[in-house]
JSON list of C-alpha atoms in Angstrom, two decimals:
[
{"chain": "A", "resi": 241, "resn": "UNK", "atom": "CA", "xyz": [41.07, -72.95, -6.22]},
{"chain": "A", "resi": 242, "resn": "UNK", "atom": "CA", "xyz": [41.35, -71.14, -9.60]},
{"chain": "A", "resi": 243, "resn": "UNK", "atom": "CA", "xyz": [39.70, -73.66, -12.37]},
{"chain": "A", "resi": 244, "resn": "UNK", "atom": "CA", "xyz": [41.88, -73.15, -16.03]},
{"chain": "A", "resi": 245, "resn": "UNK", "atom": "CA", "xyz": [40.85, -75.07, -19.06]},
{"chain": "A", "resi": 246, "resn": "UNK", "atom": "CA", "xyz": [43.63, -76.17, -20.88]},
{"chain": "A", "resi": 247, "resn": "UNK", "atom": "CA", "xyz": [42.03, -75.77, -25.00]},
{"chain": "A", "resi": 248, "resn": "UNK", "atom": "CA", "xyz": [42.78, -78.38, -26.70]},
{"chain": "A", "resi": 249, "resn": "UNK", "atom": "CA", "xyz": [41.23, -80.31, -29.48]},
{"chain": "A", "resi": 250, "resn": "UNK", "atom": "CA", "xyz": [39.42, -83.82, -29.56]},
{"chain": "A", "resi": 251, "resn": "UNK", "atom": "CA", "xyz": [41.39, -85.98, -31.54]},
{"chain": "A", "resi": 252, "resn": "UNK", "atom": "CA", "xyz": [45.56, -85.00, -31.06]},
{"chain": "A", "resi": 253, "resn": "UNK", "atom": "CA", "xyz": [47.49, -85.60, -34.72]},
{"chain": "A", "resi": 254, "resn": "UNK", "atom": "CA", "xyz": [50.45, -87.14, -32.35]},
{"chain": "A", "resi": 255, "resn": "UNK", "atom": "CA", "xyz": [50.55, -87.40, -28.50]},
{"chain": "A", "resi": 256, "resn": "UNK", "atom": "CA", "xyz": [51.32, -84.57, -26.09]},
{"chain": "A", "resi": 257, "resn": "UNK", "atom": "CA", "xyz": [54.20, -85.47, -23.92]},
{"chain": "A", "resi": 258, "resn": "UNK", "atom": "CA", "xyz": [53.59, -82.62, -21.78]},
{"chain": "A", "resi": 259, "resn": "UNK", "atom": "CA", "xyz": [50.53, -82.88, -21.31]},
{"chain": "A", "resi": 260, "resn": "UNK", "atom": "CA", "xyz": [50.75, -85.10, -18.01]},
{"chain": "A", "resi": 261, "resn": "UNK", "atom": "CA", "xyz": [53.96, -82.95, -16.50]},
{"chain": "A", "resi": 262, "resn": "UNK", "atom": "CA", "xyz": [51.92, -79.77, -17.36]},
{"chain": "A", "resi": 263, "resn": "UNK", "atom": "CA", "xyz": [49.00, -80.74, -15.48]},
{"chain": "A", "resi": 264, "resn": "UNK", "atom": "CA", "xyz": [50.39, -82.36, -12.43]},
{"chain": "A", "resi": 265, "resn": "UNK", "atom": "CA", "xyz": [52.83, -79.11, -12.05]},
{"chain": "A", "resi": 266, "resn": "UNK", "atom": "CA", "xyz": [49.36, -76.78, -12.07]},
{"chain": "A", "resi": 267, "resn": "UNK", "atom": "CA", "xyz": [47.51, -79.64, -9.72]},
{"chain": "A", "resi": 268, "resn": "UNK", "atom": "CA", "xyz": [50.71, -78.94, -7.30]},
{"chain": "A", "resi": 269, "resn": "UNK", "atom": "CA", "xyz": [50.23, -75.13, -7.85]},
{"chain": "A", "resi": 270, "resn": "UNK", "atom": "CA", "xyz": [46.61, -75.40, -6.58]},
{"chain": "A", "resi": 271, "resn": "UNK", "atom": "CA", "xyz": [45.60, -74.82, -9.76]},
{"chain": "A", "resi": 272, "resn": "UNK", "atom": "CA", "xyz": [42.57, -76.98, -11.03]},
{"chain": "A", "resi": 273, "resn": "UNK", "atom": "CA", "xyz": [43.41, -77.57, -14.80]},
{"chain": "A", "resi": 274, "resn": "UNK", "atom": "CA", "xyz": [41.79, -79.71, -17.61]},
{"chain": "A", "resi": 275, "resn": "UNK", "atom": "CA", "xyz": [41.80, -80.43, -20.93]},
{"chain": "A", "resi": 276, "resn": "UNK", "atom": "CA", "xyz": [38.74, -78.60, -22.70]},
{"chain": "A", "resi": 277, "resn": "UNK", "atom": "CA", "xyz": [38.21, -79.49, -26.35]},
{"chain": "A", "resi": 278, "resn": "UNK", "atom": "CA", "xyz": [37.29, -76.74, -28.48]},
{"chain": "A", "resi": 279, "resn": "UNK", "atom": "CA", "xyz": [35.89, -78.97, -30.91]},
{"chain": "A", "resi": 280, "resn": "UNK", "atom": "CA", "xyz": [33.47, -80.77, -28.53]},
{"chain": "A", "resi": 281, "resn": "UNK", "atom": "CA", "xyz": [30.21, -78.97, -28.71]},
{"chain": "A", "resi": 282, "resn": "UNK", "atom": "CA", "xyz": [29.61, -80.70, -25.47]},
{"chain": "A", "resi": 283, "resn": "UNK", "atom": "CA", "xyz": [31.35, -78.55, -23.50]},
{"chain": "A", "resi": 284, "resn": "UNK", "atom": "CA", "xyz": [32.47, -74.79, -22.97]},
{"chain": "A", "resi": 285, "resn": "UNK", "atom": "CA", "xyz": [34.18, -72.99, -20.92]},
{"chain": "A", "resi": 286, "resn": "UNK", "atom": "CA", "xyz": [31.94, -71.36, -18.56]},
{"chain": "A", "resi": 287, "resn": "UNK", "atom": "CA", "xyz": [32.64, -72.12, -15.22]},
{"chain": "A", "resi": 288, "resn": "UNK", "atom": "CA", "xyz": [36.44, -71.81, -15.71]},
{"chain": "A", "resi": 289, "resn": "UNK", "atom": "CA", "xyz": [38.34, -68.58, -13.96]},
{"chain": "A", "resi": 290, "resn": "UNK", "atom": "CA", "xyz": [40.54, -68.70, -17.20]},
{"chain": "A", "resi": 291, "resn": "UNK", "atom": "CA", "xyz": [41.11, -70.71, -20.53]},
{"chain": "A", "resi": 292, "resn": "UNK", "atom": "CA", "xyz": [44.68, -71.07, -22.95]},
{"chain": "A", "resi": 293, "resn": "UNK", "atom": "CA", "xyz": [45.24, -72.29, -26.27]},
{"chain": "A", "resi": 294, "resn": "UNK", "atom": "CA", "xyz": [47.18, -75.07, -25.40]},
{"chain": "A", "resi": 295, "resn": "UNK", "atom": "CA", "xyz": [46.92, -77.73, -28.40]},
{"chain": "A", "resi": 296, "resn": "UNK", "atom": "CA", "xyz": [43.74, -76.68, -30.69]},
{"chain": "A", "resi": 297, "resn": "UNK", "atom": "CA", "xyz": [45.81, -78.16, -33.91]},
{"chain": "A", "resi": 298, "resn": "UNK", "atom": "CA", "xyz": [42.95, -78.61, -36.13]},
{"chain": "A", "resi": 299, "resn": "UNK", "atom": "CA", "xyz": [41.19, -75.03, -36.35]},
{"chain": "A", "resi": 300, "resn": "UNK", "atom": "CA", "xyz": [42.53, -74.92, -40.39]},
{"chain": "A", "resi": 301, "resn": "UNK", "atom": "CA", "xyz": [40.00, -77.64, -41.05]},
{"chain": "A", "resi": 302, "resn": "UNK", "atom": "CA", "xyz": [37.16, -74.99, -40.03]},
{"chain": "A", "resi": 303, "resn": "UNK", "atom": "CA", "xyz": [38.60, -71.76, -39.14]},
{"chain": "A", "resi": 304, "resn": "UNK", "atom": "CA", "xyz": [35.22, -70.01, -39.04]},
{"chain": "A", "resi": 305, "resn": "UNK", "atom": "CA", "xyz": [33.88, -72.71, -36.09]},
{"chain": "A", "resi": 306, "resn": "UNK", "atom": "CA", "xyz": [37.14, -72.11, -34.98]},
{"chain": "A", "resi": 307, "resn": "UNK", "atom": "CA", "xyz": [36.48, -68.18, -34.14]},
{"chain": "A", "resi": 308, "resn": "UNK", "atom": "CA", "xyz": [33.08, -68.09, -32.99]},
{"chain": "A", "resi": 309, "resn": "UNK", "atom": "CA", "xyz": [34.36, -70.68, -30.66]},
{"chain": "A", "resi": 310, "resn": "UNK", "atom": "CA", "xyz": [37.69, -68.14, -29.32]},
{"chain": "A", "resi": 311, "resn": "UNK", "atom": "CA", "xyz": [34.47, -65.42, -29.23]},
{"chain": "A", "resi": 312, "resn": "UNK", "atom": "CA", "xyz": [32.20, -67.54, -27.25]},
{"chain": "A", "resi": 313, "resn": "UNK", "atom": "CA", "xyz": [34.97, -68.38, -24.82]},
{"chain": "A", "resi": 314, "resn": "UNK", "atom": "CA", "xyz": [36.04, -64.50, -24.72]},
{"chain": "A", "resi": 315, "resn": "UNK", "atom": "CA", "xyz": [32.38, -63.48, -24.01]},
{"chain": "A", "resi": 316, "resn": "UNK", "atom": "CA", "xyz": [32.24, -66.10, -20.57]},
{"chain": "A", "resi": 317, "resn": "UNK", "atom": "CA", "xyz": [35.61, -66.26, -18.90]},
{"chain": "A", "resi": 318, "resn": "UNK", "atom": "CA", "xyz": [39.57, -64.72, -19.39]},
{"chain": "A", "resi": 319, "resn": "UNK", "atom": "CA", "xyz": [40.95, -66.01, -22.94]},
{"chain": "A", "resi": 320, "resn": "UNK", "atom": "CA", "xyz": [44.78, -66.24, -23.61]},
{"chain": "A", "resi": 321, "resn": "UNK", "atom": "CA", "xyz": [46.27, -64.65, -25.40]},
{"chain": "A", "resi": 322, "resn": "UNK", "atom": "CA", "xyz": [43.76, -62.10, -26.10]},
{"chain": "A", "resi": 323, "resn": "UNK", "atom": "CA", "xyz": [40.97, -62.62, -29.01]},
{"chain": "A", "resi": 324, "resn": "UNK", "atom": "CA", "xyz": [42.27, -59.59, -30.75]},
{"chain": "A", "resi": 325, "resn": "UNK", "atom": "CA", "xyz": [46.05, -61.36, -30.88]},
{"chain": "A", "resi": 326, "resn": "UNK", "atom": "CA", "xyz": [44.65, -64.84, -31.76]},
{"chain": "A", "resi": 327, "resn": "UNK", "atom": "CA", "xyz": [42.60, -63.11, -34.73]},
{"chain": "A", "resi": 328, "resn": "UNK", "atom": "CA", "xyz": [45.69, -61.55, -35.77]},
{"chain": "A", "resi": 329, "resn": "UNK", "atom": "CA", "xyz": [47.53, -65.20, -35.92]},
{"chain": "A", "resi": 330, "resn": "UNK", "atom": "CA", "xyz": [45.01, -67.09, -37.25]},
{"chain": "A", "resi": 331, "resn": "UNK", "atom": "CA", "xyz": [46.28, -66.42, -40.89]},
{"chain": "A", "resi": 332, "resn": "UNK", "atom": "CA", "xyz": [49.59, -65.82, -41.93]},
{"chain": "A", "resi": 333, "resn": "UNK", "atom": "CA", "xyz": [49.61, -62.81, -43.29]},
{"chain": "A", "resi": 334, "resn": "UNK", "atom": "CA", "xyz": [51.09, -61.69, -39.66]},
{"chain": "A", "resi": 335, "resn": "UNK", "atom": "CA", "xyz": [54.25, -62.91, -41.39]},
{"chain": "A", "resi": 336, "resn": "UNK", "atom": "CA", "xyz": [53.91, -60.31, -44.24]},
{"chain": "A", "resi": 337, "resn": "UNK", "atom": "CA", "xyz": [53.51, -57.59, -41.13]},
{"chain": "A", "resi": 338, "resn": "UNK", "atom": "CA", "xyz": [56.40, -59.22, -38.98]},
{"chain": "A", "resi": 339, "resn": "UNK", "atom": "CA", "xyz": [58.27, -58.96, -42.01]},
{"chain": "A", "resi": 340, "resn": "UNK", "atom": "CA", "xyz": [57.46, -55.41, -42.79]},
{"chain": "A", "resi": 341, "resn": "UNK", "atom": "CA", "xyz": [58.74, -54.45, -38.90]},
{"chain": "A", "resi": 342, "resn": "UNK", "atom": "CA", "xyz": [62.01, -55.70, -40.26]},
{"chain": "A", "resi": 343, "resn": "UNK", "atom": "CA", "xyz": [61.55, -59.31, -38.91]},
{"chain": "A", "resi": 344, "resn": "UNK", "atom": "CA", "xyz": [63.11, -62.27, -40.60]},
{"chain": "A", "resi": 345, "resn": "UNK", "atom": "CA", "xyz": [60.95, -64.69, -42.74]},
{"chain": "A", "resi": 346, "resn": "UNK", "atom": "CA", "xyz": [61.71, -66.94, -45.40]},
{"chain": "A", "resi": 347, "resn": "UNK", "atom": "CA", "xyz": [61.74, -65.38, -48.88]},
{"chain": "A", "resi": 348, "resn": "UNK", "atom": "CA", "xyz": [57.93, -65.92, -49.79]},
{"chain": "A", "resi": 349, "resn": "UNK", "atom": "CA", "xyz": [55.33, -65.19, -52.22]},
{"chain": "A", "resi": 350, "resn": "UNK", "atom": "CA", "xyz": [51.68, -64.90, -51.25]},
{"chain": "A", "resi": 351, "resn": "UNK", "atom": "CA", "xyz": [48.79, -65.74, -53.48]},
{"chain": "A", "resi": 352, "resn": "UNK", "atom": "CA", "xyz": [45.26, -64.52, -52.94]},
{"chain": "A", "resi": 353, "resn": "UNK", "atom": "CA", "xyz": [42.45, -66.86, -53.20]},
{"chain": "A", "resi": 354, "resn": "UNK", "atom": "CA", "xyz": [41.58, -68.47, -56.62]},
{"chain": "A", "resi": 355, "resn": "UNK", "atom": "CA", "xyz": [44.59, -66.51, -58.05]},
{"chain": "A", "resi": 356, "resn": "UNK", "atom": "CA", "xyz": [45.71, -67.98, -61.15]},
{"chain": "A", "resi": 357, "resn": "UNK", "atom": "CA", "xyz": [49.33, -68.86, -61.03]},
{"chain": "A", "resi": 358, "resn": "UNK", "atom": "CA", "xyz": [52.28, -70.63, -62.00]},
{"chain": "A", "resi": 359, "resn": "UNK", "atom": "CA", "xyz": [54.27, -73.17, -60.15]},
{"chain": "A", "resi": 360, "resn": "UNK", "atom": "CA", "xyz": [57.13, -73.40, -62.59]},
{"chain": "A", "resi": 361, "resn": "UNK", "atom": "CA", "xyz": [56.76, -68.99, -63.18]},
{"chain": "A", "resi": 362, "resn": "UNK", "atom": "CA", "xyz": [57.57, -68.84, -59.72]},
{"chain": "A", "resi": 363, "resn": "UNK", "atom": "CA", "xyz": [60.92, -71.12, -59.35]},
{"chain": "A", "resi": 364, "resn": "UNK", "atom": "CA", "xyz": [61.94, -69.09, -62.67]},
{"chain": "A", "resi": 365, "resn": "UNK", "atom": "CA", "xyz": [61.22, -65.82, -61.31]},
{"chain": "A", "resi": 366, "resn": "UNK", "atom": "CA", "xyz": [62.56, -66.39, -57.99]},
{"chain": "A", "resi": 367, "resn": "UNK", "atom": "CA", "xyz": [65.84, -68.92, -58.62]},
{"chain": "A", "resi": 368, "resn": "UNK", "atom": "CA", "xyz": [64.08, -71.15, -55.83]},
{"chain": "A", "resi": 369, "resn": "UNK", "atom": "CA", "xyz": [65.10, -75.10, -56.46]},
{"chain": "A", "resi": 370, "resn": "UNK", "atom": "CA", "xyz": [63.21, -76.58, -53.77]},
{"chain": "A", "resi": 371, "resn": "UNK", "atom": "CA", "xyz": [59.91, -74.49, -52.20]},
{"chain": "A", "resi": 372, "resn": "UNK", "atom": "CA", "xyz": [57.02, -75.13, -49.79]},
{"chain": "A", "resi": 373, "resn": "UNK", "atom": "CA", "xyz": [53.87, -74.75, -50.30]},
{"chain": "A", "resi": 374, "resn": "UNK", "atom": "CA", "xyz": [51.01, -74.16, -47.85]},
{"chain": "A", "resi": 375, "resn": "UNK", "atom": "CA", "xyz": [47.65, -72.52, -46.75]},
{"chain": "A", "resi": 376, "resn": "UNK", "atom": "CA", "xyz": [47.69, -69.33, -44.87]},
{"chain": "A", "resi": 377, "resn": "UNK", "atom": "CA", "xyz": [45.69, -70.78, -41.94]},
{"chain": "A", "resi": 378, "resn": "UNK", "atom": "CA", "xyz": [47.76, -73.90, -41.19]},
{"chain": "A", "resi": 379, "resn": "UNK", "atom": "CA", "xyz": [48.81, -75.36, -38.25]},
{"chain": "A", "resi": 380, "resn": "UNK", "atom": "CA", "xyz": [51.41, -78.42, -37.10]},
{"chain": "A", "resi": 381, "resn": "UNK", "atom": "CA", "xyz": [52.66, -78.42, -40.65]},
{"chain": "A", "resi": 382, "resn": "UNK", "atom": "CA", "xyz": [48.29, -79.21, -41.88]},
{"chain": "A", "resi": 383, "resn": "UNK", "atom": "CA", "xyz": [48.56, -79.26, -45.25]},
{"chain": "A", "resi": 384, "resn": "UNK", "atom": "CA", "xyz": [52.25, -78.31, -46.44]},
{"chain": "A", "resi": 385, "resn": "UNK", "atom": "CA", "xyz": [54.54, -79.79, -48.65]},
{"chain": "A", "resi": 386, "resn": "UNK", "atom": "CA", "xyz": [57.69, -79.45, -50.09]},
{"chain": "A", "resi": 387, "resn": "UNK", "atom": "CA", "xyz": [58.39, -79.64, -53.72]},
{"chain": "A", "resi": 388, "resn": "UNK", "atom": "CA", "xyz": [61.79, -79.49, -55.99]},
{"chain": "A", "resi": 389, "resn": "UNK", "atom": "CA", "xyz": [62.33, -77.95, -59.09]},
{"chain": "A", "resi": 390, "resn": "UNK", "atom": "CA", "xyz": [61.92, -81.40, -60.76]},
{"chain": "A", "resi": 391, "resn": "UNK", "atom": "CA", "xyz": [58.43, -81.42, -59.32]},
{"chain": "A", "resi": 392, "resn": "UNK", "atom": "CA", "xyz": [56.51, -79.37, -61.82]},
{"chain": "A", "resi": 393, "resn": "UNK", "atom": "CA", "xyz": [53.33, -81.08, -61.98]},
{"chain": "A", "resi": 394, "resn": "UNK", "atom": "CA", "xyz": [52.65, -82.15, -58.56]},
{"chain": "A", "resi": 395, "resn": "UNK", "atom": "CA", "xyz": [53.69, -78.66, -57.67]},
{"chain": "A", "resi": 396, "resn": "UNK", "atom": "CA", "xyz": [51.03, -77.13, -59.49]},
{"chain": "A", "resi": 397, "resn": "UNK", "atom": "CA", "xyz": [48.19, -79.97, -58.94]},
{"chain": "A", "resi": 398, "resn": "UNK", "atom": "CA", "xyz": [48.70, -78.77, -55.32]},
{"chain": "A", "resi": 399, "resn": "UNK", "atom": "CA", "xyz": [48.99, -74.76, -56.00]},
{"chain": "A", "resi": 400, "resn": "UNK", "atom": "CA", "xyz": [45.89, -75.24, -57.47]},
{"chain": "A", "resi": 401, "resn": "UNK", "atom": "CA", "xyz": [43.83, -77.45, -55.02]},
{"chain": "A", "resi": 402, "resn": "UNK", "atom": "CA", "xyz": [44.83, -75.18, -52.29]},
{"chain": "A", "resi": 403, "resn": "UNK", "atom": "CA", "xyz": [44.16, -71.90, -54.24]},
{"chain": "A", "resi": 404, "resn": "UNK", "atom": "CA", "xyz": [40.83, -73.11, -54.87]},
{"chain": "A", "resi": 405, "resn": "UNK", "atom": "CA", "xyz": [40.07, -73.38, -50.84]},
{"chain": "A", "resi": 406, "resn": "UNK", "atom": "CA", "xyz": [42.89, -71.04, -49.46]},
{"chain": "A", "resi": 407, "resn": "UNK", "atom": "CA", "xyz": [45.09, -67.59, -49.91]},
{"chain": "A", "resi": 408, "resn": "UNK", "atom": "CA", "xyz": [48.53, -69.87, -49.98]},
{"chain": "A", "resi": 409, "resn": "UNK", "atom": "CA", "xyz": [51.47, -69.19, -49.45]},
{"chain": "A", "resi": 410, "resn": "UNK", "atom": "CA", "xyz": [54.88, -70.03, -51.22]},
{"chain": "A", "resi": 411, "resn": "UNK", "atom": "CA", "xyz": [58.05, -70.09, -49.10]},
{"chain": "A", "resi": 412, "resn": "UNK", "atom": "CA", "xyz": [61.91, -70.91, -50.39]},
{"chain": "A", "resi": 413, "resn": "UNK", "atom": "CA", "xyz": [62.96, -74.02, -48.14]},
{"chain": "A", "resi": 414, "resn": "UNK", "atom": "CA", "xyz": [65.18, -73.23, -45.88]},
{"chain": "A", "resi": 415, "resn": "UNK", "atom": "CA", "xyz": [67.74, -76.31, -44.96]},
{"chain": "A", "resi": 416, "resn": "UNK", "atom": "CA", "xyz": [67.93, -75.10, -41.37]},
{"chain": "A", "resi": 417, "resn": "UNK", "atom": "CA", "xyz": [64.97, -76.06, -40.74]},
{"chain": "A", "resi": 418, "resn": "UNK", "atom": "CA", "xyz": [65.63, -80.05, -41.09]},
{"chain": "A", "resi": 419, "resn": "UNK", "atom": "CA", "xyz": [68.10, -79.87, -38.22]},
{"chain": "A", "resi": 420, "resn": "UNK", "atom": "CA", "xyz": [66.73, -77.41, -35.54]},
{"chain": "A", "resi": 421, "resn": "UNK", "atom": "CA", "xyz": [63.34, -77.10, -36.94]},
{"chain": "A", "resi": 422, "resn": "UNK", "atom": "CA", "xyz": [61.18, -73.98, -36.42]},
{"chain": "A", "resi": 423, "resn": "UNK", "atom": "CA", "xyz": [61.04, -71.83, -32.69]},
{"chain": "A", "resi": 424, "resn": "UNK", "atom": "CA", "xyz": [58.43, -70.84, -30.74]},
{"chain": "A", "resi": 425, "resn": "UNK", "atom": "CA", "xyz": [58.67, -67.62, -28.89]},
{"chain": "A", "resi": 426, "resn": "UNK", "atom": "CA", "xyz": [56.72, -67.41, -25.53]},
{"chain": "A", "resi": 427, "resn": "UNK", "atom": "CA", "xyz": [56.71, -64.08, -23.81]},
{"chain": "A", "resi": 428, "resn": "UNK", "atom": "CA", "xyz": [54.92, -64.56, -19.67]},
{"chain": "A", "resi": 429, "resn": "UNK", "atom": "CA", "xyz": [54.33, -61.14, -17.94]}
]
């Protein structure tokens, strides 16, 4: 029986419905799948034929651990998706290169670490009313808020604390979003 460790992190920010279907469908596949914490220096996944990033939501709270954990599990069984794709969408710059393949993304501005800049500049340069604001390694919305023209102050109080920690990123808020929220591509084979 092939043994798969589902990654996954200790404490969930909201419950995996899932979770219970996924694992009884693999149990009647003859696969042998658990739940492996990344976050649980307790356990690794030696021992396991293969391991997938199922639910590791809070890798932006230490995105360094977070990679010399993907490389540990890389160097002692089969990772998916590959380390070199999961390094590439840990920050979202991938956006930027989506973007410059002729991909779709929200109109955006990206600011480096510690750069100085304006919340209110931005809106005027850009015509954006309403924005969001957020790291560039984020996950399950970690982090991000949305902020109106009228919103000045907070705005920048939060530019700032995340500049000070993060490269950030600055996205025009898209209305779509509130009614069919984002998509997930998933490519098998």
């Amino acid at each position: 029986m092939k043994r798969v460790a589902l990654a996954t992190c200790i404490h969930l920010p909201e419950p995996d419905p899932d979770e219970v279907l996924l694992l009884r469908a693999l149990a009647e596949a003859g696969v042998g799948a658990e739940l492996l914490p990344w976050d649980d220096a307790r356990r690794d996944a030696r021992g396991y034929d293969l391991c997938v990033l199922r639910s590791t939501w809070n890798y932006p709270e230490c995105p360094e651990a977070f990679v010399q954990w993907i490389e540990r599990v890389h160097a002692t069984t089969r990772l998916l998706n590959p380390i070199s794709i999961l390094r590439w969408n840990l920050h979202k710059n991938y956006l930027r290169q989506l973007e410059q393949r002729g991909v779709c993304i929200p109109p955006t501005r990206w600011l480096r670490l510690g750069e100085p800049t304006s919340f209110a500049a931005i809106l005027d340069q850009t015509g954006w009313t309403d924005v969001v604001i957020k790291p560039c390694i984020s996950a399950a919305s970690y982090r991000t808020r949305r902020f109106s023209a009228d919103q000045t102050q907070t705005g920048q109080a939060f530019l700032e604390t995340l500049s000070r920690e993060n490269d950030v990123i600055v996205q025009q808020y898209m209305a779509g979003f509130e009614d069919g929220g984002e998509r997930a591509l998933v490519w098998i084979d």
